[in-house]
Short mmCIF file of C-alpha atoms and ligand atoms in Angstrom, two decimals:
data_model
loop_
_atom_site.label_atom_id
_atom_site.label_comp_id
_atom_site.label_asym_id
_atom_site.label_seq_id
_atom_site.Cartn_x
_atom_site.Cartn_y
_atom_site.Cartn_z
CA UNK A 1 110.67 122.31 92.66
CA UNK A 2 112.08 123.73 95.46
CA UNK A 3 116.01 124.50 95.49
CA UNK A 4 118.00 121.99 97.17
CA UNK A 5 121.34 123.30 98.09
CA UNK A 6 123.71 121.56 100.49
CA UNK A 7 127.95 121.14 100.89
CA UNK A 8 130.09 118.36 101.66
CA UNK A 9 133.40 119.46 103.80
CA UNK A 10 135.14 116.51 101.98
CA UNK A 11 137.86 115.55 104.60
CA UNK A 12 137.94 119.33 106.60
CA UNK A 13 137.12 120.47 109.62
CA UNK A 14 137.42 118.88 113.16
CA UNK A 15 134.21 118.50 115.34
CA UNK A 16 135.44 121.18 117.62
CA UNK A 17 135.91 123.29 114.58
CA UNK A 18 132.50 121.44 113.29
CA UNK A 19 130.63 122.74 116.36
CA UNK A 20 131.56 126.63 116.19
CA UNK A 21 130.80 126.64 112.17
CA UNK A 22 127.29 125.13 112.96
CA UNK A 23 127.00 127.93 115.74
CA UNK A 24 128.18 130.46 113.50
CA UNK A 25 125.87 129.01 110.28
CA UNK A 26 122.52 128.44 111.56
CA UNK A 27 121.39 131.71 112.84
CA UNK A 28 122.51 133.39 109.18
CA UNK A 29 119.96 131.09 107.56
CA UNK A 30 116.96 130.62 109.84
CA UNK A 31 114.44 132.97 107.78
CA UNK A 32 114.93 131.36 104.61
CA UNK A 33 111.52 128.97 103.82
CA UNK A 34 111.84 128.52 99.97
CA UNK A 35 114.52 126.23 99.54
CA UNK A 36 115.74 122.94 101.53
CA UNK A 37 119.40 122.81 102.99
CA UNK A 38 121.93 119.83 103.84
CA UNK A 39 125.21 119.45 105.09
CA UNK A 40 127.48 116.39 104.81
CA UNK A 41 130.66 116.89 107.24
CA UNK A 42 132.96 113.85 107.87
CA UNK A 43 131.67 110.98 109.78
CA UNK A 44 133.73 112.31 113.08
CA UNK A 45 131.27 115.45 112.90
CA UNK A 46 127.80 114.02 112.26
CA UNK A 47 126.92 113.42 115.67
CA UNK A 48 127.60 117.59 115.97
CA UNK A 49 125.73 118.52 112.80
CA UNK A 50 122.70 116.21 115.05
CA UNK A 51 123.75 118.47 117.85
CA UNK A 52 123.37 121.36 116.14
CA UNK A 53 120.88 120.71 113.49
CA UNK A 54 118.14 118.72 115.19
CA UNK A 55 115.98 121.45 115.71
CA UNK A 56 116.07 123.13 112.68
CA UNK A 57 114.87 122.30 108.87
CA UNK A 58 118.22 121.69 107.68
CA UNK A 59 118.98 118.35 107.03
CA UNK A 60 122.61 116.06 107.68
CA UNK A 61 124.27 113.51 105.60
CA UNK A 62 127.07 111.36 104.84
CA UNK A 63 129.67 111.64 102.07
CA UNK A 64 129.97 108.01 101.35
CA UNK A 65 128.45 104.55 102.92
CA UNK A 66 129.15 100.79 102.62
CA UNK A 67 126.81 98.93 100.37
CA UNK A 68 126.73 96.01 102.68
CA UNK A 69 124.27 96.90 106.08
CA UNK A 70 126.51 94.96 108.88
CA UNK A 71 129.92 92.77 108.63
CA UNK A 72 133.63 92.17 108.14
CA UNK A 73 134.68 95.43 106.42
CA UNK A 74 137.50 97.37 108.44
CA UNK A 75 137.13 101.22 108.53
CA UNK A 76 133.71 101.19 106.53
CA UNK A 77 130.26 102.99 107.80
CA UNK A 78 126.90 101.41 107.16
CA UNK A 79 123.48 102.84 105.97
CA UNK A 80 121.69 101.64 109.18
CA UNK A 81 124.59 103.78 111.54
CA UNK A 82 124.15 106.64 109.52
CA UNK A 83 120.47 106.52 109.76
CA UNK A 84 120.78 105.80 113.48
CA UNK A 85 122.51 109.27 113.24
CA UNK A 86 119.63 110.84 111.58
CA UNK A 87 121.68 111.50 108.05
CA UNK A 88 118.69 111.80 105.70
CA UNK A 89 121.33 111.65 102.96
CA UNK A 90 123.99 109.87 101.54
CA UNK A 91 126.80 111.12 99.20
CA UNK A 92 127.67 108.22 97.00
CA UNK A 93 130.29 108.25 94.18
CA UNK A 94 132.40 111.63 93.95
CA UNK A 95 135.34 111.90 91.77
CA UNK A 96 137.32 111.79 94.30
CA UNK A 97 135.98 108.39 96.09
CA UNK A 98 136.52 107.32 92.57
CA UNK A 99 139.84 108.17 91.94
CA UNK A 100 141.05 107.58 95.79
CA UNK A 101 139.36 104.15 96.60
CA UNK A 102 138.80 102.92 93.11
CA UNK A 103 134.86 102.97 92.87
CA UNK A 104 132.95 101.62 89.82
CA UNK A 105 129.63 102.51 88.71
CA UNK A 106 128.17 99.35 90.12
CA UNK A 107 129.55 99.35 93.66
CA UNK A 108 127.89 103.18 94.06
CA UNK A 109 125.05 102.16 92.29
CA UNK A 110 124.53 99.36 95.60
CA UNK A 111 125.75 101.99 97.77
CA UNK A 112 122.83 103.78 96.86
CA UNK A 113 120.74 101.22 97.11
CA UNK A 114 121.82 100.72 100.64
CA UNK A 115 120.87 104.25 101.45
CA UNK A 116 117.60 104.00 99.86
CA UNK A 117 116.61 100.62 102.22
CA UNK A 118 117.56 102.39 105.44
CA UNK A 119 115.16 105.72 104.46
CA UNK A 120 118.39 108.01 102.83
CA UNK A 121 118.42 109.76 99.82
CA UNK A 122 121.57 108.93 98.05
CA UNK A 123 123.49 112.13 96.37
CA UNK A 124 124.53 109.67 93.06
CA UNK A 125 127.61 112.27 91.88
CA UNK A 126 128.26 111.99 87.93
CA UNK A 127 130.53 114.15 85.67
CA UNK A 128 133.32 113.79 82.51
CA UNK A 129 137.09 114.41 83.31
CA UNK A 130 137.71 117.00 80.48
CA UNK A 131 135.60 120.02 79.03
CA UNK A 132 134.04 118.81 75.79
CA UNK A 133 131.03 119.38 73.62
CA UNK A 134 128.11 118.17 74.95
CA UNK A 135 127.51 115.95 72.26
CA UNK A 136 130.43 114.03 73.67
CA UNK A 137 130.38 114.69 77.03
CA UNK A 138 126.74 113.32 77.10
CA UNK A 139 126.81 109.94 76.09
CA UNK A 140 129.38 109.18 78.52
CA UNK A 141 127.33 110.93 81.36
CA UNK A 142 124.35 108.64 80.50
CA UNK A 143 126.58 105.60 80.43
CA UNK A 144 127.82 106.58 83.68
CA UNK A 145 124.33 107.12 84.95
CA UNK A 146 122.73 104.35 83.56
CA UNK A 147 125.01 101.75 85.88
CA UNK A 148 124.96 103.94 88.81
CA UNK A 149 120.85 103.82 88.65
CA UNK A 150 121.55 99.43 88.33
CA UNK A 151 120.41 98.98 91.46
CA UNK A 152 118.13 101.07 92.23
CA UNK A 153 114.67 100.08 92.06
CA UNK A 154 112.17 101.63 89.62
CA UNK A 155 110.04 102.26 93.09
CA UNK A 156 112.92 104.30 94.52
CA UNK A 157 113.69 106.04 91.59
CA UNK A 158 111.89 109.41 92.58
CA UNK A 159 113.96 109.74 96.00
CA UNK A 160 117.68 110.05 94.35
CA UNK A 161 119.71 113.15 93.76
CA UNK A 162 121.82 113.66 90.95
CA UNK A 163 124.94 115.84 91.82
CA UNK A 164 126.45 116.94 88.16
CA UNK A 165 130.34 117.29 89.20
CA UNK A 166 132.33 118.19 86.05
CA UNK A 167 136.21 116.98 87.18
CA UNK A 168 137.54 119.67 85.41
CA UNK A 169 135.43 121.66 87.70
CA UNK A 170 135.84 120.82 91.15
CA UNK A 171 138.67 122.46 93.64
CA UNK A 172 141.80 124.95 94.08
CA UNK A 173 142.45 125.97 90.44
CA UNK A 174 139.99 124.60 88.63
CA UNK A 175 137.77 126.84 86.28
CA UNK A 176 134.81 127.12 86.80
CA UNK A 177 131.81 125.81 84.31
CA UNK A 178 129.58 128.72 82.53
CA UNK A 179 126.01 128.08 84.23
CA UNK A 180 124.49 128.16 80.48
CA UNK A 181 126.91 125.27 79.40
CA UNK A 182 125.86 123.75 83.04
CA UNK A 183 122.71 123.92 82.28
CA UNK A 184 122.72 122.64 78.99
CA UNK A 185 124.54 119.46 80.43
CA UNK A 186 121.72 119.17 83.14
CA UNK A 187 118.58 119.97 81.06
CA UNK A 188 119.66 116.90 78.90
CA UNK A 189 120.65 114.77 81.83
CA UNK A 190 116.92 115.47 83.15
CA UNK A 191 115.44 114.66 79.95
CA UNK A 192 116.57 111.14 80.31
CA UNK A 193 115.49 111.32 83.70
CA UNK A 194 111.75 111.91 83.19
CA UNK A 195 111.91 108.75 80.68
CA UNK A 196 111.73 106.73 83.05
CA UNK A 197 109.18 106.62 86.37
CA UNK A 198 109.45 108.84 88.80
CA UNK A 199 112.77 110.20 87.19
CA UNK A 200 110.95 113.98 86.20
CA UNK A 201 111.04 114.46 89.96
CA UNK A 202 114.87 114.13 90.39
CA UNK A 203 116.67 116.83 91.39
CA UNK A 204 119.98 117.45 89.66
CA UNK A 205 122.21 119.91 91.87
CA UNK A 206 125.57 121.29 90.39
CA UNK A 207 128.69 121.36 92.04
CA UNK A 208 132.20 122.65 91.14
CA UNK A 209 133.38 125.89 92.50
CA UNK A 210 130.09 127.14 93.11
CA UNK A 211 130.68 130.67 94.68
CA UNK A 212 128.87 133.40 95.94
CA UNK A 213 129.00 135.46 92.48
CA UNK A 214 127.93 132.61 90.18
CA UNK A 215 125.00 131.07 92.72
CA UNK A 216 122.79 132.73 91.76
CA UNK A 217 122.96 132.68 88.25
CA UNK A 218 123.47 128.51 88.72
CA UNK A 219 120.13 128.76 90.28
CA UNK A 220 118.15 130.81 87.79
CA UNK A 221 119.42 128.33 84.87
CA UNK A 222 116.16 125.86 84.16
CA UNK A 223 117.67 122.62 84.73
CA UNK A 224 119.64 123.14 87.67
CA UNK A 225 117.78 121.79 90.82
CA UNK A 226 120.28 123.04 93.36
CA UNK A 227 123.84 123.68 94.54
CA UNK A 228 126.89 121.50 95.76
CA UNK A 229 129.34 123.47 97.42
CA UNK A 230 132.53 122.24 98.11
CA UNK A 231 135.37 124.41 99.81
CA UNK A 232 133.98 127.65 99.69
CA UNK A 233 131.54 126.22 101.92
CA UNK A 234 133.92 125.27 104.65
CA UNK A 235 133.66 129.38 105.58
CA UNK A 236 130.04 129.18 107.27
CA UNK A 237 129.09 133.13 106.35
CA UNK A 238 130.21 132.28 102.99
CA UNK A 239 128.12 129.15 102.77
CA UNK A 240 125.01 131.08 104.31
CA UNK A 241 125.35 133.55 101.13
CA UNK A 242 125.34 131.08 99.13
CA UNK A 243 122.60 128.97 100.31
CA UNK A 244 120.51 132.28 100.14
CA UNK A 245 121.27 133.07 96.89
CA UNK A 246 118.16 134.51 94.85
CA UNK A 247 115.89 133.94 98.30
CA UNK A 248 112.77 136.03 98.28
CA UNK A 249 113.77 136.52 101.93
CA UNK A 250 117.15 136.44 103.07
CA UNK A 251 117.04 137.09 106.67
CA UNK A 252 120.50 137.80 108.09
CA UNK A 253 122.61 137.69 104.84
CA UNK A 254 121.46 140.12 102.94
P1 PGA B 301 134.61 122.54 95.14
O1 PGA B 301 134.14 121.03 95.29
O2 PGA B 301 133.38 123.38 95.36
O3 PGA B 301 135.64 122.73 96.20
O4 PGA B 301 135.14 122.69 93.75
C1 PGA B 301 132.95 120.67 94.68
C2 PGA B 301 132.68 119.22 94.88
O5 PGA B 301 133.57 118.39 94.78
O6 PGA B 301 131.51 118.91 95.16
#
């Protein structure tokens, strides 16, 4: 499977400051062919990242969408707009959507449903508060799976994307995960994946102060699909190293 390695900005950068880190990031990555990009900047920005991106492999997404298509809901973005923007993905479920706005399993699970009907791939994001054995960490993970995946259809199954988050993970001051123990997590989570059809063919990215010095060691771990890079993304030459981590051919990075 091909690497899939992407970043969401969370709520950072302005689209003037959007525009100049798209100049600045696309030239650095243009040679690499072995591995499939995206970036998900706030909504205010997506129209730049189609600016800036259209020509180019790398794809654009959302970090959240509504799970109803059209209606009364105040401040709230639809699958069919962000498809009219050309996101081919949707972010569903982070920690911090979770904590901030209250989100269960089953309302992300029929926001990515909602992706899936207007052509998206949702980014379903899963992970346990604190460090823990994976015997216990698992079961929860699963649980937590389990009812995202509700309402997705078996059909549709094959185009999600797991992001594996651990809380304890993710931003300024958190540690950051061993990839063995990461990949331990993820190996398992894929296992209960290819139960079920067209679940082998998931990709499970990890994300959670991914860096330059441990991308590449993320990547080599069997299990891990891909990368989701959080705020040392929002430096584009950073991103760009990271994105070519363990390329064959790295064009301008290297
Ligand atoms: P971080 O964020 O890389 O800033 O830790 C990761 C995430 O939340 O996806």
């Amino acid at each position: 499977m091909r690497p899939l390695i992407g970043t969401s900005w969370k709520m950072n950068l302005t689209s003037t400051e959007a525009d100049r880190w798209f100049r600045d990031f696309v030239p650095l990555v243009r040679q690499l062919d072995d591995r499939d990009l995206f970036v998900l900047p706030p909504f205010t920005s997506i129209w730049v990242a189609r600016e800036r991106l259209r020509e180019t492999p790398i794809a654009w997404g959302a970090q959240d969408v509504d799970a109803e298509d059209a209606g009364a809901h105040t401040g709230d973005t639809s699958a069919p707009m962000l498809a009219d923007l050309g996101c081919r993905y949707a972010e569903v479920g982070h920690s911090e959507r979770r904590r901030d706005h209250g989100e269960t399993p089953e309302l992300i699970s029929a926001k990515a449903a909602a992706a899936l009907r207007w052509g998206m791939r949702p980014i379903i994001c899963i992970g346990e508060h604190r460090r823990g054995a994976l015997a216990d960490t698992l079961p929860f993970l699963i649980d937590d799976l389990g009812r995202c995946l509700s309402s997705v259809a078996p059909a549709d199954l094959g185009r999600v994307v797991i992001a594996y988050e651990p809380e304890w993970a993710i931003g300024v001051g958190a540690v950051a995960a061993h990839p063995e123990e990461v990949g331990a997590v993820q190996r398992a989570l894929g296992s209960w994946l290819a139960e079920r059809p067209g679940g082998a063919s998931i990709p499970i990215l990890y994300g959670g102060s991914v860096d330059v010095a441990d991308a590449a060691r993320l990547l080599y771990e069997p299990g891990v699909g891909g990368l989701f890079v959080g705020r040392f993304a929002l430096d584009p030459v950073n991103f760009a190293r990271i994105a070519s981590a363990g390329a064959v051919r790295q064009g301008a990075t290297t």
